[in-house]
Short mmCIF file of C-alpha atoms in Angstrom, two decimals:
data_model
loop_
_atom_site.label_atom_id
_atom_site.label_comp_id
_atom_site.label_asym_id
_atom_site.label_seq_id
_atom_site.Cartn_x
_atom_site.Cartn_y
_atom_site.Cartn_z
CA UNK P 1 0.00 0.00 0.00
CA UNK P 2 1.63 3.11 -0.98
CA UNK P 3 -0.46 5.57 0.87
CA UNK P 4 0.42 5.44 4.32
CA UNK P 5 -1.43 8.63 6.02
CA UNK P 6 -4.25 8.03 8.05
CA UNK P 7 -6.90 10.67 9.50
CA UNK P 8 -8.63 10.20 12.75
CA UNK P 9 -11.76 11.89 13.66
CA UNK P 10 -13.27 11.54 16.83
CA UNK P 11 -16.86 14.17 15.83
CA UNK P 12 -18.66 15.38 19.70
CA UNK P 13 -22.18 17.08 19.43
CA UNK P 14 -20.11 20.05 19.22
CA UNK P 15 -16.60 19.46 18.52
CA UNK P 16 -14.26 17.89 16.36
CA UNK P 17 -10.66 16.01 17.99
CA UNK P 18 -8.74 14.93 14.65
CA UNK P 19 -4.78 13.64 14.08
CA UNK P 20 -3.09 13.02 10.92
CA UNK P 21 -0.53 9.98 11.43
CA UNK P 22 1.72 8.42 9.34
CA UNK P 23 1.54 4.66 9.70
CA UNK P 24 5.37 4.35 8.35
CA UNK P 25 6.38 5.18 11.95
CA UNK P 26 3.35 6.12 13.54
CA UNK P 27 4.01 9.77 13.47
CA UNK P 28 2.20 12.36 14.03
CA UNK P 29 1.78 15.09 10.96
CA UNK P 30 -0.71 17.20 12.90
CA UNK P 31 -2.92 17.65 15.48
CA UNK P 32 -6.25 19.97 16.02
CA UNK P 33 -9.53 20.83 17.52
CA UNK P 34 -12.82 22.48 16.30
CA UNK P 35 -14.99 23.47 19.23
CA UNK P 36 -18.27 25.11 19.92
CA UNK P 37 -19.60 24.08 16.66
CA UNK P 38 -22.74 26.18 15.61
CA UNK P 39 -21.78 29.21 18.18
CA UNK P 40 -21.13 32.58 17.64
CA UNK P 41 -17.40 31.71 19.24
CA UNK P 42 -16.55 28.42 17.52
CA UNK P 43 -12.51 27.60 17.52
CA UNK P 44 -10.03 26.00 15.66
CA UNK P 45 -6.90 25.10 16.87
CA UNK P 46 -4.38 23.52 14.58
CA UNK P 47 -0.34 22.07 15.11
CA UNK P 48 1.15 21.13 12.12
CA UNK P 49 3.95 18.60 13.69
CA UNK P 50 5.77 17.80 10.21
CA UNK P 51 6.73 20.94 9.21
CA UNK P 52 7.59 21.99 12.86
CA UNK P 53 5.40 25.29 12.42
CA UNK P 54 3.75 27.29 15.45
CA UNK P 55 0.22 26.19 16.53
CA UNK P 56 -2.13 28.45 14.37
CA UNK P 57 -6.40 29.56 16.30
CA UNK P 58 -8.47 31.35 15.35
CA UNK P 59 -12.34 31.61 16.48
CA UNK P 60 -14.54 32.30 14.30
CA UNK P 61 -18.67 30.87 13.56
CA UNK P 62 -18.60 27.65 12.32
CA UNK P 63 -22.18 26.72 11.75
CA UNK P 64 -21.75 22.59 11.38
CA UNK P 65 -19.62 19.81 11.39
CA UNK P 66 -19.66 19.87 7.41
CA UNK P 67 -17.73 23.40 7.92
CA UNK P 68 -15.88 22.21 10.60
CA UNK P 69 -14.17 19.71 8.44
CA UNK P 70 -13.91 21.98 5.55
CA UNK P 71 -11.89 24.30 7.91
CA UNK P 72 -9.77 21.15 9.14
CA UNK P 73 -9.11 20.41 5.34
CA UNK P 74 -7.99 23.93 4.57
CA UNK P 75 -5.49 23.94 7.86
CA UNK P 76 -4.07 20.99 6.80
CA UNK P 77 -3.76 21.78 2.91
CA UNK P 78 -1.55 24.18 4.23
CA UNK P 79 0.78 22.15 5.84
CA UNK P 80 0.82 20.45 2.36
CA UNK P 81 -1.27 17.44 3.89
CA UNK P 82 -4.58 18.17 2.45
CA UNK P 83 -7.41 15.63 2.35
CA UNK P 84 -6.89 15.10 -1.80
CA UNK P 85 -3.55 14.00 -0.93
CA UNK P 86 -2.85 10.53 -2.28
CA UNK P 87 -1.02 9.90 0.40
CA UNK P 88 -3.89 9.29 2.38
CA UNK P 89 -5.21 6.05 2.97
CA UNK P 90 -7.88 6.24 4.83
CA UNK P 91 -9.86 7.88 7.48
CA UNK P 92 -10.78 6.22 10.78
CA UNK P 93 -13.81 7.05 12.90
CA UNK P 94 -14.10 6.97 16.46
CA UNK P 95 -17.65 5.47 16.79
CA UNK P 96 -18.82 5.49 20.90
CA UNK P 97 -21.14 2.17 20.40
CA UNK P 98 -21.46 -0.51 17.83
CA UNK P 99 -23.63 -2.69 20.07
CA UNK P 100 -23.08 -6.81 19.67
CA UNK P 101 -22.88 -6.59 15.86
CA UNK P 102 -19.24 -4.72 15.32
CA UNK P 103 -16.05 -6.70 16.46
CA UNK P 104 -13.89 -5.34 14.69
CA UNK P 105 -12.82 -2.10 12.63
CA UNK P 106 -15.26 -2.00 10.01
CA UNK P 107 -15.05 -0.07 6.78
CA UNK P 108 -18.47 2.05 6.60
CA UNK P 109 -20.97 1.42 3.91
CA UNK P 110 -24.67 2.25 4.18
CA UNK P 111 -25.71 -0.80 6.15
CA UNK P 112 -23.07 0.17 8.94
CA UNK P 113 -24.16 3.52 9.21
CA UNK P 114 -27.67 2.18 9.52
CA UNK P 115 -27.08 0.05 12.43
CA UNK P 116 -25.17 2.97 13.77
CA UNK P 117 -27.97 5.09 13.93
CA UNK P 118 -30.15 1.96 15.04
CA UNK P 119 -27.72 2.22 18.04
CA UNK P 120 -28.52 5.46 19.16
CA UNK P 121 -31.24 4.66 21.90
CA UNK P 122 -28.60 3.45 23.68
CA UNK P 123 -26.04 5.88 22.78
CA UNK P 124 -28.03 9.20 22.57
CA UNK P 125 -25.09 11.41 23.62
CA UNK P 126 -22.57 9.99 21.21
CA UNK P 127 -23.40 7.92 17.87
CA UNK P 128 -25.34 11.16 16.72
CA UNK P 129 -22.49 12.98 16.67
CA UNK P 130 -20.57 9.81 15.33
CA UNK P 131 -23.01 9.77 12.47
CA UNK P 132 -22.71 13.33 11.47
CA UNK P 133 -18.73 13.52 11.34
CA UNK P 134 -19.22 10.20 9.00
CA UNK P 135 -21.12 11.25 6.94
CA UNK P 136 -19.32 15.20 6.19
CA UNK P 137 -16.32 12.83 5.97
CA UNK P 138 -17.67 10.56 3.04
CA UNK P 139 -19.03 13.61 1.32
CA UNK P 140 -15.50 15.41 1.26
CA UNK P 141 -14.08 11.90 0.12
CA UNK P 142 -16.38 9.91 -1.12
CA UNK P 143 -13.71 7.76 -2.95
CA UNK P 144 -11.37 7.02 0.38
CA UNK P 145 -12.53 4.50 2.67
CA UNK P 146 -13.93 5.28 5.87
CA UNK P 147 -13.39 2.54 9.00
CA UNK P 148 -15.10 2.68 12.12
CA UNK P 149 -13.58 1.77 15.07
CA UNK P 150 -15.82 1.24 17.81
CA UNK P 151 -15.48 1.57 21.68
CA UNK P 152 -17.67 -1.44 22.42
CA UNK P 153 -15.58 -3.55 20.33
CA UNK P 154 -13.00 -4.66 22.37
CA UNK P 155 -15.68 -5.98 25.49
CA UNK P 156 -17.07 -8.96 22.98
CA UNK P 157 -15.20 -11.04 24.12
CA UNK P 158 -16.91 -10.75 27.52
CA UNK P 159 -18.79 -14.29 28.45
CA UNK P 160 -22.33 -14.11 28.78
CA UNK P 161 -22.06 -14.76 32.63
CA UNK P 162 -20.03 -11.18 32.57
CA UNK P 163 -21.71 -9.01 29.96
CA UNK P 164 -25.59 -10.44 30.93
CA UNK P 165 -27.90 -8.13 33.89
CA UNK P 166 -29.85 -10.25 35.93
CA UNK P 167 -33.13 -9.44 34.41
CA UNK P 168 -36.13 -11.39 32.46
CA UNK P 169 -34.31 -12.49 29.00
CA UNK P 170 -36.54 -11.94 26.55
CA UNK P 171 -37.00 -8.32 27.74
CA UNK P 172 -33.19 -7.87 27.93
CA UNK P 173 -32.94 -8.73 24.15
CA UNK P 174 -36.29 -6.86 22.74
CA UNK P 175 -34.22 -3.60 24.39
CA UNK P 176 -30.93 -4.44 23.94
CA UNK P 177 -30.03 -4.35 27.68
CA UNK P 178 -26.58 -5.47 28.29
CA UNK P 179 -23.25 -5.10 29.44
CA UNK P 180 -21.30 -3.28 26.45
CA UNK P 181 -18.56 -1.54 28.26
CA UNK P 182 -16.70 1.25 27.05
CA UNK P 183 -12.73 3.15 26.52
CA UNK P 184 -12.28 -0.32 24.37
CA UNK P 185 -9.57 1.59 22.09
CA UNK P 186 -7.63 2.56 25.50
CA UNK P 187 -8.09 -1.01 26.85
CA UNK P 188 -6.51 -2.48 24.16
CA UNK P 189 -4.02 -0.43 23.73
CA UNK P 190 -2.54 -0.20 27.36
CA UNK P 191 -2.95 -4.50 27.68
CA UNK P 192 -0.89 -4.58 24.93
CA UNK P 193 1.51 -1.86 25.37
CA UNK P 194 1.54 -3.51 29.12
CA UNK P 195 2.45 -6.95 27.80
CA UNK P 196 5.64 -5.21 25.69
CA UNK P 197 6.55 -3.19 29.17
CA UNK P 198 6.91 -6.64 30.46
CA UNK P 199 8.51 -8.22 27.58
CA UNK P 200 5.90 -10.85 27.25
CA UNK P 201 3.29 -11.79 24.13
CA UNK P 202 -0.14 -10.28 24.90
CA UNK P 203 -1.53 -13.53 24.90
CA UNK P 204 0.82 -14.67 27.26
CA UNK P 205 -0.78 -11.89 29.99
CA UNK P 206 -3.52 -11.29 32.70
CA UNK P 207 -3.83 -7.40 32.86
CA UNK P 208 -6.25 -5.17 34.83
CA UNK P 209 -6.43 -1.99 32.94
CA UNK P 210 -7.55 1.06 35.08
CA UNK P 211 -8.31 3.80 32.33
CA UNK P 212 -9.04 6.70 35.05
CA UNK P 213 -9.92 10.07 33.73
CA UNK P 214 -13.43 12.40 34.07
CA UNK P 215 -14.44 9.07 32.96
CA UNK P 216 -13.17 5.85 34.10
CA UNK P 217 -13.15 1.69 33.83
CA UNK P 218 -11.55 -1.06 34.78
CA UNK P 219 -11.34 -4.20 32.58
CA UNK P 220 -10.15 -7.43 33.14
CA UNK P 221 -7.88 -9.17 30.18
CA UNK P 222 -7.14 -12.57 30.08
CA UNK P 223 -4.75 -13.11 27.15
CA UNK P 224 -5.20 -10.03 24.94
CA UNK P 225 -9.04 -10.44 25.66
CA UNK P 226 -11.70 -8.52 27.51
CA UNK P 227 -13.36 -11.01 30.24
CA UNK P 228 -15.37 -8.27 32.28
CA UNK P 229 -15.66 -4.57 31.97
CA UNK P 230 -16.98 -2.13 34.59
CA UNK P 231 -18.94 0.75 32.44
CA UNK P 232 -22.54 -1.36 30.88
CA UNK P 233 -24.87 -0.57 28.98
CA UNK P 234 -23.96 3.13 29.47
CA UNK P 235 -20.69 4.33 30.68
CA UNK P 236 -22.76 5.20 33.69
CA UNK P 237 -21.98 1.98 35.65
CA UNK P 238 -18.57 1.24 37.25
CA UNK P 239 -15.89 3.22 38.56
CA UNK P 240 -16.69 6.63 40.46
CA UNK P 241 -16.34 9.17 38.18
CA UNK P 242 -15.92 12.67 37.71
CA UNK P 243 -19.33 13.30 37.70
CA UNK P 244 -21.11 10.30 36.95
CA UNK P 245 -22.13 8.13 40.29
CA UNK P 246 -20.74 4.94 38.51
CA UNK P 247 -21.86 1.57 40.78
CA UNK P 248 -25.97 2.60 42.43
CA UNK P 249 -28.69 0.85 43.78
CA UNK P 250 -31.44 0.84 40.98
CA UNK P 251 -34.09 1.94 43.32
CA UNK P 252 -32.43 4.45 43.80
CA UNK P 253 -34.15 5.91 40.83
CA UNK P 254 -37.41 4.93 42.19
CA UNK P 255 -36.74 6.47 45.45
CA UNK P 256 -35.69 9.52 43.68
CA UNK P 257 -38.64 9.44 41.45
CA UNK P 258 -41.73 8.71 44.17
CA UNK P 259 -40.21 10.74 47.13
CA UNK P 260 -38.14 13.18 45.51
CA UNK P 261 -40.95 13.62 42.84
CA UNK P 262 -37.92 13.97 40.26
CA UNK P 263 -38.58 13.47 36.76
CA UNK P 264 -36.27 10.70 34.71
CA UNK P 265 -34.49 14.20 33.20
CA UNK P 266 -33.43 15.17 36.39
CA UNK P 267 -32.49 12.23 37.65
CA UNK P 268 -30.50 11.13 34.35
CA UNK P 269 -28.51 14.65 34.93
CA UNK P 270 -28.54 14.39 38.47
CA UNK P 271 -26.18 10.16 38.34
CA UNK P 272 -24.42 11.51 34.76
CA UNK P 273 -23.36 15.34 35.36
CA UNK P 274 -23.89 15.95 38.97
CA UNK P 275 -22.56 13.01 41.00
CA UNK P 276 -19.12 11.59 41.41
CA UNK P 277 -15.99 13.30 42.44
CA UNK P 278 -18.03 16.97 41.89
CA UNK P 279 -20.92 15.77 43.51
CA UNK P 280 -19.48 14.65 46.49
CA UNK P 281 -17.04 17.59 47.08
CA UNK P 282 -18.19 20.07 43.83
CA UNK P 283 -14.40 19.41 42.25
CA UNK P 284 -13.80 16.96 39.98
CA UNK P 285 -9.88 17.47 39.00
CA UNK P 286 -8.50 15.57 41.26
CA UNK P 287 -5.31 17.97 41.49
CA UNK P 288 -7.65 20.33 43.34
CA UNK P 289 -9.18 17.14 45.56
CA UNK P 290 -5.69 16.52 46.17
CA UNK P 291 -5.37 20.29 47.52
CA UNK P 292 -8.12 20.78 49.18
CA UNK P 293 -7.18 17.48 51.03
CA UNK P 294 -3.94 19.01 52.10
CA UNK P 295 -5.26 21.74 53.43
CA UNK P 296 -7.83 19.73 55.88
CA UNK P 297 -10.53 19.54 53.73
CA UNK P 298 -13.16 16.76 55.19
CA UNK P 299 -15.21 16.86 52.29
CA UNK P 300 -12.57 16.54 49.63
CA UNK P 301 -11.10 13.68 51.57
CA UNK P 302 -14.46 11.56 51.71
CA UNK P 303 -14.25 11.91 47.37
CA UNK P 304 -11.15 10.80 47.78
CA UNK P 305 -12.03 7.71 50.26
CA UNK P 306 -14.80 6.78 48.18
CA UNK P 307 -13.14 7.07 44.47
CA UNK P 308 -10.26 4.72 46.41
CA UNK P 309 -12.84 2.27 47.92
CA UNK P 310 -14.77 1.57 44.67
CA UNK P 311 -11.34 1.81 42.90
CA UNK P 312 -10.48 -1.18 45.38
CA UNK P 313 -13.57 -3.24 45.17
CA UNK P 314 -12.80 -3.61 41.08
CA UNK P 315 -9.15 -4.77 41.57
CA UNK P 316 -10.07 -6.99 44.40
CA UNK P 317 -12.69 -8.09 41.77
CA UNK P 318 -11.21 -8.34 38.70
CA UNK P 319 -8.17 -10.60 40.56
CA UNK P 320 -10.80 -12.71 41.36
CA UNK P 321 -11.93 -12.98 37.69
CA UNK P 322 -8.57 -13.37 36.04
CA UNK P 323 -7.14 -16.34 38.68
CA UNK P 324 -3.70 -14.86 38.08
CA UNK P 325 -2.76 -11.36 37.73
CA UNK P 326 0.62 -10.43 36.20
CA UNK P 327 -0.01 -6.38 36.02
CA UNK P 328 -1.86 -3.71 36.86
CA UNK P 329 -1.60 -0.78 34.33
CA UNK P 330 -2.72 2.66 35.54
CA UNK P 331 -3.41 4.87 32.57
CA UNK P 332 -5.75 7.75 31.32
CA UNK P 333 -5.42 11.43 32.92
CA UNK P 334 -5.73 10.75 36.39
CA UNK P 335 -3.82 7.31 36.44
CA UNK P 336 -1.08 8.67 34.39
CA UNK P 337 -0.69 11.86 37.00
CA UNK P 338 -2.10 10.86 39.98
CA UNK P 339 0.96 9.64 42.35
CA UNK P 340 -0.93 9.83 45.09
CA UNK P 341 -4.25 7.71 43.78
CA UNK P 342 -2.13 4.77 42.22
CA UNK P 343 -0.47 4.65 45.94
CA UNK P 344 -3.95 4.78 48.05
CA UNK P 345 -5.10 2.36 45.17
CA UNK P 346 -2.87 -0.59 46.14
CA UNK P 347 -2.46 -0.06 49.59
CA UNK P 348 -2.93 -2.79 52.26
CA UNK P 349 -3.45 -5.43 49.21
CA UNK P 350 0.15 -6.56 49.89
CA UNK P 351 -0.93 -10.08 50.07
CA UNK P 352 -2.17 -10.23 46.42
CA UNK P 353 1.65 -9.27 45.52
CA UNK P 354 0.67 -5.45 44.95
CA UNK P 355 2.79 -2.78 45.58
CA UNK P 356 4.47 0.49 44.45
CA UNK P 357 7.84 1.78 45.10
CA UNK P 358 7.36 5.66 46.33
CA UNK P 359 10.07 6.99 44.61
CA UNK P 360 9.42 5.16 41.02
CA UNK P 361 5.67 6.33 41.74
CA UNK P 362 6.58 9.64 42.13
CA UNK P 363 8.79 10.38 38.49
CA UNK P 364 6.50 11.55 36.12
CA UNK P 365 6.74 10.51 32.48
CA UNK P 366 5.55 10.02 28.89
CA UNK P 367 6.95 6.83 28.52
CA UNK P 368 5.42 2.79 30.13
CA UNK P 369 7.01 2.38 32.97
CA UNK P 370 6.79 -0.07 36.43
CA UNK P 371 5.82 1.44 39.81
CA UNK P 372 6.22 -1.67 41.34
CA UNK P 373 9.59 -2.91 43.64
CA UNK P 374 11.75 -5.01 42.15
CA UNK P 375 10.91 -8.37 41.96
CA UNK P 376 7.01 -7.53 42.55
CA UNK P 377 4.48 -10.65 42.34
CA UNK P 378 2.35 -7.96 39.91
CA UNK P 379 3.88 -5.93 38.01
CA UNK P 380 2.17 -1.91 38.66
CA UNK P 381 2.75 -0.25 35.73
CA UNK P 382 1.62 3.35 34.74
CA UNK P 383 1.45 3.31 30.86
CA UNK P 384 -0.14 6.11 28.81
CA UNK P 385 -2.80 5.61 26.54
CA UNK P 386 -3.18 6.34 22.67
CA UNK P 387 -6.54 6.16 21.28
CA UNK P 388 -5.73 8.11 17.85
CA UNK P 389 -3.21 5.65 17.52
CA UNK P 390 -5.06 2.96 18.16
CA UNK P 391 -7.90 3.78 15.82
CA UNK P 392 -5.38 4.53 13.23
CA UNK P 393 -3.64 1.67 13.91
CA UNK P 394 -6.61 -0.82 13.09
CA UNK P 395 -7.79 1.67 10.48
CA UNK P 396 -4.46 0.92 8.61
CA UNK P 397 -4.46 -2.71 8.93
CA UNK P 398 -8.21 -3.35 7.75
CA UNK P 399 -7.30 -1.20 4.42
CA UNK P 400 -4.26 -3.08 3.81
CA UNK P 401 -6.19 -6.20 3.98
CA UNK P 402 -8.85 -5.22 1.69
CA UNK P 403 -9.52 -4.58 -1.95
CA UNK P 404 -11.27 -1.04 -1.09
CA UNK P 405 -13.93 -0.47 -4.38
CA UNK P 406 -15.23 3.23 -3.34
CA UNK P 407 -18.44 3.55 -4.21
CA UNK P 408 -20.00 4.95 -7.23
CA UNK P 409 -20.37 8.83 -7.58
CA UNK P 410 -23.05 10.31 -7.99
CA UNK P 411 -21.91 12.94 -11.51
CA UNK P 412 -26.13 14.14 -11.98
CA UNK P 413 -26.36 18.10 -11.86
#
């Protein structure tokens, strides 16, 4: 394959996150945002990392996503890297949910962006947005192909005992209602980047990934495969968040509804946006929990007890799951940063074999490294993630298995 420049485009309700890699080496040709699509005080910022040029923003309007990409196309034709380059293989997608059906990186044709869209119920925040960077994508290049690479794809290999609720069957399938997890792209990634930190074959390794950011999971992987997840249906369930509640008793809701007299709005904002680490203490960076706490704040401390307990409860879990555990790979924004969380994290579990060494816990670092004392039962490992490069990764690899046929044009005035 000649061309050997991928695009990644990860479309929000309002925003567009793109890179431009070359898969020769992985590098990165440029970087940018679009945000505040369809305001008055939309942005673009743009780093061209090729040519070694300054980072160019401006704000201007930018009424939709079809102008947002437009404007990414014109930033980067003036790197020389423009979207009719023939250097450019393909683009990959960053698609939130692709339900049971998508396994895999999947190039998009009608029928996938149809059962993308029949996804939504169950992804109202995300595949709409999903759907309309697609689609200004295939109109700007109708002839390149176009991969999806889903978040839900790398929890399919859950069992049935891990990704099934406990509730009636037949209702669970008419709505779809089961565990999907989410952060798949991150999860593979950091297993596998994991295994190489340890000098092992993926498939030769039991990992517990903790991806901990505003957002965050824990999955259990057992050979280079997802066995249990903690986000579900949603990426409500799980891990305390920044400010979703993560792990609740259902009746909650009910309680929330019949006493509170809440409607299913308010309490859908109240477990997504207004609970976790900022519900708890109103912060949820936890480099100001961490302040507060040093300064004798009660409140910020019980976020802080809490995120750690639930944190707990997963790896205590998830060693369960796995049998054997050879790592434990902190990664994301707060588990690449946090010193202090990765510490409280592991504490007092000892007699699994966990452990970190203060002073390796404490360097800070782009690069995988081990936390962990030498000689460590399980390993601790704090290894960045790399989502673009993940999606372009598997982008890259489906084209260069494939005999892409774009589809017709359509040439009618």
């Amino acid at each position: 394959m000649t061309a050997t420049r991928v695009l990644v485009l990860n479309s929000g309700s309002s925003s567009v996150k793109y890179q431009l890699l070359d898969m020769r080496d992985s590098s990165r040709l440029a970087v940018g945002l679009v945000e505040r699509i369809g305001e008055e005080t939309s942005r673009l910022k743009h780093t061209p990392l090729a040519s070694g040029g300054g980072t160019r923003e401006w704000t201007t309007p930018i009424a939709d996503h079809d102008a947002a990409l437009k404007a990414v196309a014109a930033e980067l034709a003036k790197d020389g890297l423009g979207l009719d380059s023939p250097e450019l293989a393909a683009i990959g997608h960053r698609v939130v949910h692709g339900g049971k059906r998508f396994t895999e990186p999947t190039v998009i044709d009608d029928a996938v962006l149809a059962e993308i869209e029949r996804l939504i119920p169950v992804a109202p925040l995300h595949n709409p947005a999903n759907l309309t960077g697609i689609r200004t994508a295939m109109g700007l290049r109708p002839d390149l192909p176009q991969v999806a690479v889903f978040d839900t794809a790398f929890h399919t290999t859950m069992p049935e005992s891990a990704a099934r609720y406990a509730i009636d069957v037949e209702t669970a399938d008419r709505h779809r209602i089961r565990r999907y997890g989410f952060h798949g792209t991150s999860h593979a990634y950091v297993s596998r980047a994991t295994a190489k930190l340890l000098g092992r074959a993926p498939e030769d390794v039991n990992v517990i990934v903790l991806h901990l950011g505003n957002g965050a999971s824990a999955s259990a992987v057992r050979g280079g495969k997802c066995v249990d997840t903690s986000m579900g249906l949603t990426p409500l369930e799980g891990l305390v968040m920044g400010t979703r509640s993560g792990d609740t008793d259902p009746a909650v809701i009910f309680h929330l509804a019949r006493v509170g007299e809440m409607s299913i709005a308010e309490i859908d904002t109240l477990l997504n946006k207004k609970s976790g680490l900022i519900g708890l203490c109103g912060d949820n960076d936890m480099r100001e929990i961490r302040r507060r706490i040093d300064e004798g704040d009660e409140r910020a401390q019980l976020a802080f007890d809490i995120y750690i307990h639930r944190l707990k409860k997963y790896i205590g879990a998830y060693y369960a799951v796995l049998g054997r555990v050879d790592a434990i790979a902190f990664t994301a924004g707060v588990g690449e940063n946090a010193a202090p969380v990765r510490e409280a994290a592991v504490a007092g579990l000892e007699q699994l074999g966990l452990a970190v060494d203060a002073e390796l816990n404490a360097v800070r670092g782009d690069e995988p490294r081990l936390i962990s004392p030498t000689g460590a039962r399980v390993a601790v490992a704090v290894v960045p993630t790399d989502e673009e490069l993940e999606i372009a990764t598997q982008t890259y690899a489906l084209v260069g298995r494939i005999d892409y046929a774009a589809p017709p044009r359509d040439t009618a005035e």
